[in-house]
Structures are given as structure tokens and as C-alpha cells.
mmCIF file of C-alpha atoms in Angstrom:
data_model
loop_
_atom_site.group_PDB
_atom_site.id
_atom_site.type_symbol
_atom_site.label_atom_id
_atom_site.label_comp_id
_atom_site.label_asym_id
_atom_site.label_seq_id
_atom_site.Cartn_x
_atom_site.Cartn_y
_atom_site.Cartn_z
ATOM 1 C CA MET A 724 -22.209 -3.773 6.892
ATOM 2 C CA ARG A 725 -19.213 -1.610 6.030
ATOM 3 C CA GLU A 726 -19.321 0.026 2.607
ATOM 4 C CA GLY A 727 -17.681 -2.213 0.020
ATOM 5 C CA TYR A 728 -18.051 -5.341 2.150
ATOM 6 C CA GLU A 729 -20.581 -8.138 1.749
ATOM 7 C CA GLY A 730 -21.071 -11.726 2.846
ATOM 8 C CA THR A 731 -23.544 -14.441 1.939
ATOM 9 C CA GLY A 732 -24.326 -17.866 3.358
ATOM 10 C CA PRO A 733 -25.845 -19.440 6.466
ATOM 11 C CA GLY A 734 -25.579 -17.765 9.862
ATOM 12 C CA ALA A 735 -24.451 -14.381 11.129
ATOM 13 C CA ILE A 736 -22.345 -12.106 8.897
ATOM 14 C CA THR A 737 -19.979 -9.556 10.487
ATOM 15 C CA PRO A 738 -19.627 -5.907 9.310
ATOM 16 C CA ASP A 739 -16.637 -6.842 7.130
ATOM 17 C CA GLY A 740 -18.479 -9.694 5.402
ATOM 18 C CA CYS A 741 -17.101 -12.610 7.432
ATOM 19 C CA ALA A 742 -19.498 -15.489 8.099
ATOM 20 C CA VAL A 743 -19.266 -16.696 11.699
ATOM 21 C CA GLU A 744 -20.276 -20.270 10.836
ATOM 22 C CA LEU A 745 -17.696 -20.404 8.051
ATOM 23 C CA TYR A 746 -14.833 -19.249 10.250
ATOM 24 C CA ALA A 747 -15.863 -21.760 12.903
ATOM 25 C CA ARG A 748 -15.268 -24.479 10.304
ATOM 26 C CA LEU A 749 -11.959 -23.301 8.850
ATOM 27 C CA PRO A 750 -9.015 -25.409 10.062
ATOM 28 C CA VAL A 751 -5.949 -23.906 11.641
ATOM 29 C CA ARG A 752 -2.850 -24.365 9.528
ATOM 30 C CA ASP A 753 0.780 -23.642 10.491
ATOM 31 C CA GLU A 754 0.146 -20.173 11.970
ATOM 32 C CA PRO A 755 0.355 -21.200 15.654
ATOM 33 C CA ASP A 756 3.700 -22.903 15.027
ATOM 34 C CA ILE A 757 5.070 -19.788 13.301
ATOM 35 C CA ILE A 758 3.879 -17.612 16.177
ATOM 36 C CA ALA A 759 5.196 -19.936 18.897
ATOM 37 C CA ALA A 760 8.642 -20.035 17.278
ATOM 38 C CA ALA A 761 8.835 -16.226 17.119
ATOM 39 C CA VAL A 762 7.948 -15.209 20.679
ATOM 40 C CA PRO A 763 8.948 -16.193 24.237
ATOM 41 C CA ALA A 764 7.276 -19.223 25.781
ATOM 42 C CA GLY A 765 4.295 -18.335 27.944
ATOM 43 C CA ALA A 766 4.021 -14.793 26.560
ATOM 44 C CA HIS A 767 0.834 -12.756 26.996
ATOM 45 C CA ILE A 768 -0.508 -12.155 23.497
ATOM 46 C CA LEU A 769 -2.961 -9.430 22.504
ATOM 47 C CA GLU A 770 -4.729 -10.901 19.473
ATOM 48 C CA LEU A 771 -6.355 -8.196 17.358
ATOM 49 C CA GLY A 772 -9.166 -9.462 15.143
ATOM 50 C CA CYS A 773 -9.392 -12.898 16.735
ATOM 51 C CA GLY A 774 -12.623 -13.998 15.053
ATOM 52 C CA VAL A 775 -13.952 -17.268 16.452
ATOM 53 C CA GLY A 776 -10.596 -18.154 18.033
ATOM 54 C CA ARG A 777 -9.154 -20.219 15.197
ATOM 55 C CA MET A 778 -5.651 -19.250 16.327
ATOM 56 C CA THR A 779 -6.574 -18.295 19.889
ATOM 57 C CA HIS A 780 -7.329 -21.834 20.970
ATOM 58 C CA PRO A 781 -4.128 -23.458 19.613
ATOM 59 C CA LEU A 782 -2.084 -20.670 21.239
ATOM 60 C CA LEU A 783 -3.778 -21.309 24.587
ATOM 61 C CA GLU A 784 -2.973 -25.016 24.187
ATOM 62 C CA ARG A 785 0.690 -24.078 23.710
ATOM 63 C CA GLY A 786 0.753 -22.291 27.056
ATOM 64 C CA PHE A 787 0.266 -18.680 26.005
ATOM 65 C CA THR A 788 -2.098 -16.257 27.725
ATOM 66 C CA VAL A 789 -4.349 -14.528 25.182
ATOM 67 C CA THR A 790 -6.453 -11.384 25.294
ATOM 68 C CA ALA A 791 -8.691 -11.669 22.231
ATOM 69 C CA VAL A 792 -10.256 -8.618 20.544
ATOM 70 C CA ASP A 793 -12.891 -8.542 17.818
ATOM 71 C CA GLU A 794 -15.656 -6.158 16.753
ATOM 72 C CA SER A 795 -18.170 -9.002 16.357
ATOM 73 C CA PRO A 796 -19.926 -10.288 19.479
ATOM 74 C CA GLN A 797 -21.073 -13.321 17.487
ATOM 75 C CA MET A 798 -17.444 -14.191 16.756
ATOM 76 C CA LEU A 799 -16.363 -13.695 20.368
ATOM 77 C CA GLU A 800 -19.108 -16.037 21.597
ATOM 78 C CA ARG A 801 -17.070 -18.869 20.051
ATOM 79 C CA VAL A 802 -13.849 -18.011 21.931
ATOM 80 C CA ARG A 803 -13.064 -20.134 24.986
ATOM 81 C CA GLY A 804 -10.354 -19.767 27.624
ATOM 82 C CA ALA A 805 -9.246 -16.247 26.747
ATOM 83 C CA ARG A 806 -10.148 -12.810 28.025
ATOM 84 C CA THR A 807 -12.307 -11.251 25.314
ATOM 85 C CA ILE A 808 -12.908 -7.610 24.395
ATOM 86 C CA CYS A 809 -15.522 -6.478 21.878
ATOM 87 C CA GLY A 810 -14.935 -3.344 19.811
ATOM 88 C CA PRO A 811 -13.256 -1.925 16.690
ATOM 89 C CA VAL A 812 -9.582 -2.859 16.742
ATOM 90 C CA GLU A 813 -8.450 0.473 15.283
ATOM 91 C CA GLU A 814 -9.986 2.331 18.248
ATOM 92 C CA LEU A 815 -8.625 0.045 20.973
ATOM 93 C CA ASP A 816 -6.863 1.653 23.931
ATOM 94 C CA LEU A 817 -6.728 -0.658 26.951
ATOM 95 C CA GLY A 818 -4.215 1.354 28.936
ATOM 96 C CA GLU A 819 -1.965 -1.693 29.293
ATOM 97 C CA THR A 820 0.803 -3.371 27.321
ATOM 98 C CA PHE A 821 1.547 -6.924 26.274
ATOM 99 C CA ASP A 822 4.556 -9.113 25.450
ATOM 100 C CA VAL A 823 3.185 -9.705 21.957
ATOM 101 C CA VAL A 824 0.579 -7.943 19.839
ATOM 102 C CA MET A 825 -0.730 -9.932 16.882
ATOM 103 C CA LEU A 826 -2.451 -8.521 13.783
ATOM 104 C CA ALA A 827 -3.252 -11.476 11.529
ATOM 105 C CA SER A 828 -5.826 -12.203 8.809
ATOM 106 C CA PHE A 829 -4.289 -9.627 6.413
ATOM 107 C CA LEU A 830 -5.902 -6.783 8.377
ATOM 108 C CA VAL A 831 -2.898 -4.585 7.588
ATOM 109 C CA HIS A 832 -4.194 -4.516 3.986
ATOM 110 C CA ALA A 833 -7.375 -2.636 4.952
ATOM 111 C CA GLY A 834 -8.629 -0.645 1.987
ATOM 112 C CA ASP A 835 -9.146 2.475 4.120
ATOM 113 C CA ILE A 836 -5.741 4.012 4.876
ATOM 114 C CA GLU A 837 -7.051 5.619 8.071
ATOM 115 C CA VAL A 838 -8.220 2.224 9.315
ATOM 116 C CA ARG A 839 -4.821 0.704 8.538
ATOM 117 C CA GLN A 840 -3.088 3.528 10.374
ATOM 118 C CA GLY A 841 -5.411 3.008 13.338
ATOM 119 C CA LEU A 842 -4.674 -0.715 13.396
ATOM 120 C CA LEU A 843 -0.914 -0.213 13.402
ATOM 121 C CA ARG A 844 -1.106 2.534 16.016
ATOM 122 C CA ALA A 845 -3.132 0.153 18.195
ATOM 123 C CA CYS A 846 -0.330 -2.389 17.805
ATOM 124 C CA ALA A 847 2.330 0.137 18.779
ATOM 125 C CA ARG A 848 0.240 1.463 21.676
ATOM 126 C CA HIS A 849 -0.153 -1.952 23.287
ATOM 127 C CA VAL A 850 3.254 -3.584 22.841
ATOM 128 C CA GLY A 851 5.396 -3.536 25.966
ATOM 129 C CA GLU A 852 9.075 -2.651 26.286
ATOM 130 C CA GLY A 853 11.118 -5.415 24.714
ATOM 131 C CA GLY A 854 7.979 -6.891 23.156
ATOM 132 C CA CYS A 855 7.079 -7.430 19.528
ATOM 133 C CA VAL A 856 4.260 -7.155 17.015
ATOM 134 C CA LEU A 857 3.429 -10.077 14.705
ATOM 135 C CA ILE A 858 1.735 -9.157 11.423
ATOM 136 C CA GLN A 859 0.357 -11.389 8.685
ATOM 137 C CA ARG A 860 0.689 -9.971 5.155
ATOM 138 C CA GLU A 861 -0.829 -11.037 1.870
ATOM 139 C CA GLY A 862 1.291 -13.209 -0.396
ATOM 140 C CA ALA A 863 2.851 -11.648 -3.474
ATOM 141 C CA ASP A 864 0.291 -13.261 -5.822
ATOM 142 C CA TYR A 865 -2.790 -12.653 -3.677
ATOM 143 C CA HIS A 866 -4.413 -10.248 -6.168
ATOM 144 C CA THR A 867 -3.085 -11.848 -9.360
ATOM 145 C CA ASP A 868 -3.439 -15.091 -11.321
ATOM 146 C CA LEU A 869 -7.183 -15.166 -10.676
ATOM 147 C CA PRO A 870 -9.467 -17.005 -10.496
ATOM 148 C CA ARG A 871 -7.735 -19.801 -8.598
ATOM 149 C CA GLU A 872 -8.891 -22.451 -6.183
ATOM 150 C CA ARG A 873 -7.537 -24.766 -3.520
ATOM 151 C CA VAL A 874 -9.134 -27.944 -2.250
ATOM 152 C CA ASP A 875 -8.496 -28.284 1.470
ATOM 153 C CA PRO A 876 -7.560 -31.762 2.756
ATOM 154 C CA SER A 877 -10.586 -31.591 5.059
ATOM 155 C CA GLY A 878 -12.896 -31.535 2.050
ATOM 156 C CA PHE A 879 -13.919 -27.975 1.151
ATOM 157 C CA THR A 880 -12.887 -25.710 -1.724
ATOM 158 C CA VAL A 881 -11.612 -22.129 -1.461
ATOM 159 C CA ARG A 882 -11.862 -19.985 -4.579
ATOM 160 C CA MET A 883 -10.310 -16.566 -5.000
ATOM 161 C CA VAL A 884 -12.659 -15.399 -7.723
ATOM 162 C CA SER A 885 -11.589 -11.857 -8.561
ATOM 163 C CA ALA A 886 -9.763 -8.716 -7.448
ATOM 164 C CA GLU A 887 -11.142 -5.720 -9.299
ATOM 165 C CA PRO A 888 -9.606 -2.219 -8.956
ATOM 166 C CA VAL A 889 -12.022 0.291 -7.440
ATOM 167 C CA GLY A 890 -9.680 3.292 -7.289
ATOM 168 C CA ASP A 891 -6.924 4.724 -5.089
ATOM 169 C CA GLY A 892 -4.925 1.491 -5.160
ATOM 170 C CA VAL A 893 -7.735 -0.571 -3.637
ATOM 171 C CA ASN A 894 -9.198 -3.804 -5.001
ATOM 172 C CA SER A 895 -12.604 -5.333 -4.405
ATOM 173 C CA VAL A 896 -11.819 -8.986 -3.690
ATOM 174 C CA ARG A 897 -14.348 -11.815 -3.900
ATOM 175 C CA ALA A 898 -13.802 -15.213 -2.294
ATOM 176 C CA GLU A 899 -15.982 -18.327 -2.206
ATOM 177 C CA TYR A 900 -15.926 -21.230 0.225
ATOM 178 C CA GLU A 901 -17.763 -24.349 -0.911
ATOM 179 C CA PHE A 902 -18.509 -27.139 1.566
ATOM 180 C CA PRO A 903 -20.548 -30.271 0.817
ATOM 181 C CA ASP A 904 -23.509 -28.807 2.721
ATOM 182 C CA ALA A 905 -23.115 -25.017 2.389
ATOM 183 C CA VAL A 906 -21.529 -22.199 0.376
ATOM 184 C CA TRP A 907 -20.301 -18.863 1.693
ATOM 185 C CA THR A 908 -19.002 -15.827 -0.190
ATOM 186 C CA GLN A 909 -17.154 -12.761 1.012
ATOM 187 C CA THR A 910 -16.496 -9.506 -0.830
ATOM 188 C CA PHE A 911 -14.085 -7.069 0.787
ATOM 189 C CA LEU A 912 -11.752 -4.169 0.050
ATOM 190 C CA ALA A 913 -8.008 -4.741 0.209
ATOM 191 C CA ARG A 914 -5.005 -2.581 -0.588
ATOM 192 C CA PRO A 915 -1.998 -4.437 -2.017
ATOM 193 C CA LEU A 916 1.253 -3.304 -0.381
ATOM 194 C CA THR A 917 4.737 -3.819 -1.716
ATOM 195 C CA LYS A 918 7.427 -4.626 0.826
ATOM 196 C CA GLU A 919 8.519 -0.997 0.712
ATOM 197 C CA GLN A 920 4.973 0.318 1.188
ATOM 198 C CA PHE A 921 4.406 -2.088 4.071
ATOM 199 C CA GLU A 922 7.592 -1.001 5.832
ATOM 200 C CA GLU A 923 6.715 2.654 5.264
ATOM 201 C CA ALA A 924 3.294 2.068 6.855
ATOM 202 C CA LEU A 925 4.985 0.473 9.864
ATOM 203 C CA GLY A 926 7.302 3.446 10.179
ATOM 204 C CA GLU A 927 4.365 5.863 10.265
ATOM 205 C CA ALA A 928 3.148 4.026 13.385
ATOM 206 C CA GLY A 929 6.546 3.968 15.088
ATOM 207 C CA LEU A 930 7.275 0.353 14.154
ATOM 208 C CA ALA A 931 9.990 -1.341 12.131
ATOM 209 C CA VAL A 932 10.576 -4.840 10.800
ATOM 210 C CA ASP A 933 12.705 -6.972 13.092
ATOM 211 C CA LYS A 934 12.504 -10.132 10.987
ATOM 212 C CA TYR A 935 10.523 -11.695 8.165
ATOM 213 C CA LEU A 936 9.527 -15.000 9.723
ATOM 214 C CA THR A 937 8.595 -16.959 6.604
ATOM 215 C CA GLU A 938 10.293 -17.343 3.243
ATOM 216 C CA ASP A 939 7.329 -15.794 1.459
ATOM 217 C CA GLY A 940 7.366 -12.776 3.781
ATOM 218 C CA THR A 941 3.747 -13.241 4.867
ATOM 219 C CA TRP A 942 4.575 -13.313 8.595
ATOM 220 C CA VAL A 943 6.605 -10.470 10.061
ATOM 221 C CA ARG A 944 7.947 -9.645 13.510
ATOM 222 C CA ALA A 945 8.132 -5.892 14.159
ATOM 223 C CA VAL A 946 9.311 -3.796 17.099
ATOM 224 C CA ARG A 947 8.760 -0.266 18.330
ATOM 225 C CA VAL A 948 11.385 2.266 17.288
ATOM 226 C CA ASP A 949 10.194 5.462 18.977
#
């Protein structure tokens, strides 16, 4: 387990506190539609931090080719129909490029700045000429107005319990997922980024915003500028 990260509940827990069984249950929302509208049809997507394939599988159904990367072998065991690669995303160097590189799940908000830099450099390293990088950011209120909860239409409850400062601009965030038959928790470190800080971090990796894809700015299309 990485320092500052913890997970509880049934089944395997990954080094960043994610429960494999939980993520296998979480429904896909509108992310595949946002992605499909932002990139060319049939593109080859490098999905960094794919987990159990929650977005991988809908993207395959839409006709994309996906290379899925995750550091958890237990997560990758759930992925079907995609080429899979197991290892830390921030260290990835495949020696090839892709039409689209995707960094979802708020990974850009990694508490460790060096990890964030590694993630964004991996994005820049693997995007092909004329290609793009899709990044999912936290919403503006992600660390505020807590605790809060949302009841999913499929019948489980998500609670964002707390976000406590632990120094150097990093918060320790605790989330709970309550299902009728099981409860999971995850504690992880996250660094809130203003729009300006986010764009500065992109620039350090040789990337720049091409377009904010959603009104709330949580999905971004970036391109290489070097």
C-alpha cells in the first residue's frame, strides 16, 4: 500500500486503496460519450489507469482500439478485448505512440508532484503527431462542502466524507461506497489544482489545453506543443 492510501472492504485492494470488487460494480456514466465526441472514430486509445475496464469496454463497443494500462494485475484480470499492460503508469515507456492518450479517474491530482509529472510526461511521450491527450480533472467543489452523498440510480450510495489538509497543498480524502450487501472505503491523497495550476502542470510536460470538453471543465483535450 502506498503511504497515505488505504482501502477497506471485500476483495483485493490495490496499492492506491482501490477495491477491485467495488470498481467492478461501479456503473459507467457519460464518460464514453464525452470521449467518443472528442476524438476520431476508430482511434487507437492508450488508456492509463484503466482499472477493471469500466470505460475500456464501452469504448471497445464504440469501435475504438484500446491498449489498457494499470499497475494492478487484479484489476487487469477484469479487462476483456483490449491489449493490457501491467505496471506503474508514471514509468511507462512503450516506444510507440497512439492517436489518443487518456488519463482519467482524477489521476492528474496525484498528491506527489513527481508522480503527477511522471503521469503527464507519459501522456506526452505516447501521443502521436496530430493526436491528443484526454484528461479528467476534479470538479471545482470536490474538496469542499463536505460531507456530501449521492444515491446512484442503481441503488448504492457514494459519500465523500472528508478532505483534510496534510501539508504542501495536499488533502487526505476519504470516500465511502455503501451497497445493500457490502461497504467499501478508500482514503487517498489528492492535490487540488486551480485551472491555472493545471495548465501550468501541462506546460511542464510539453502539453497545452486544446479545449475544455465539458461545461464544468472536468474533461480536457490537450495537445503536444514541443
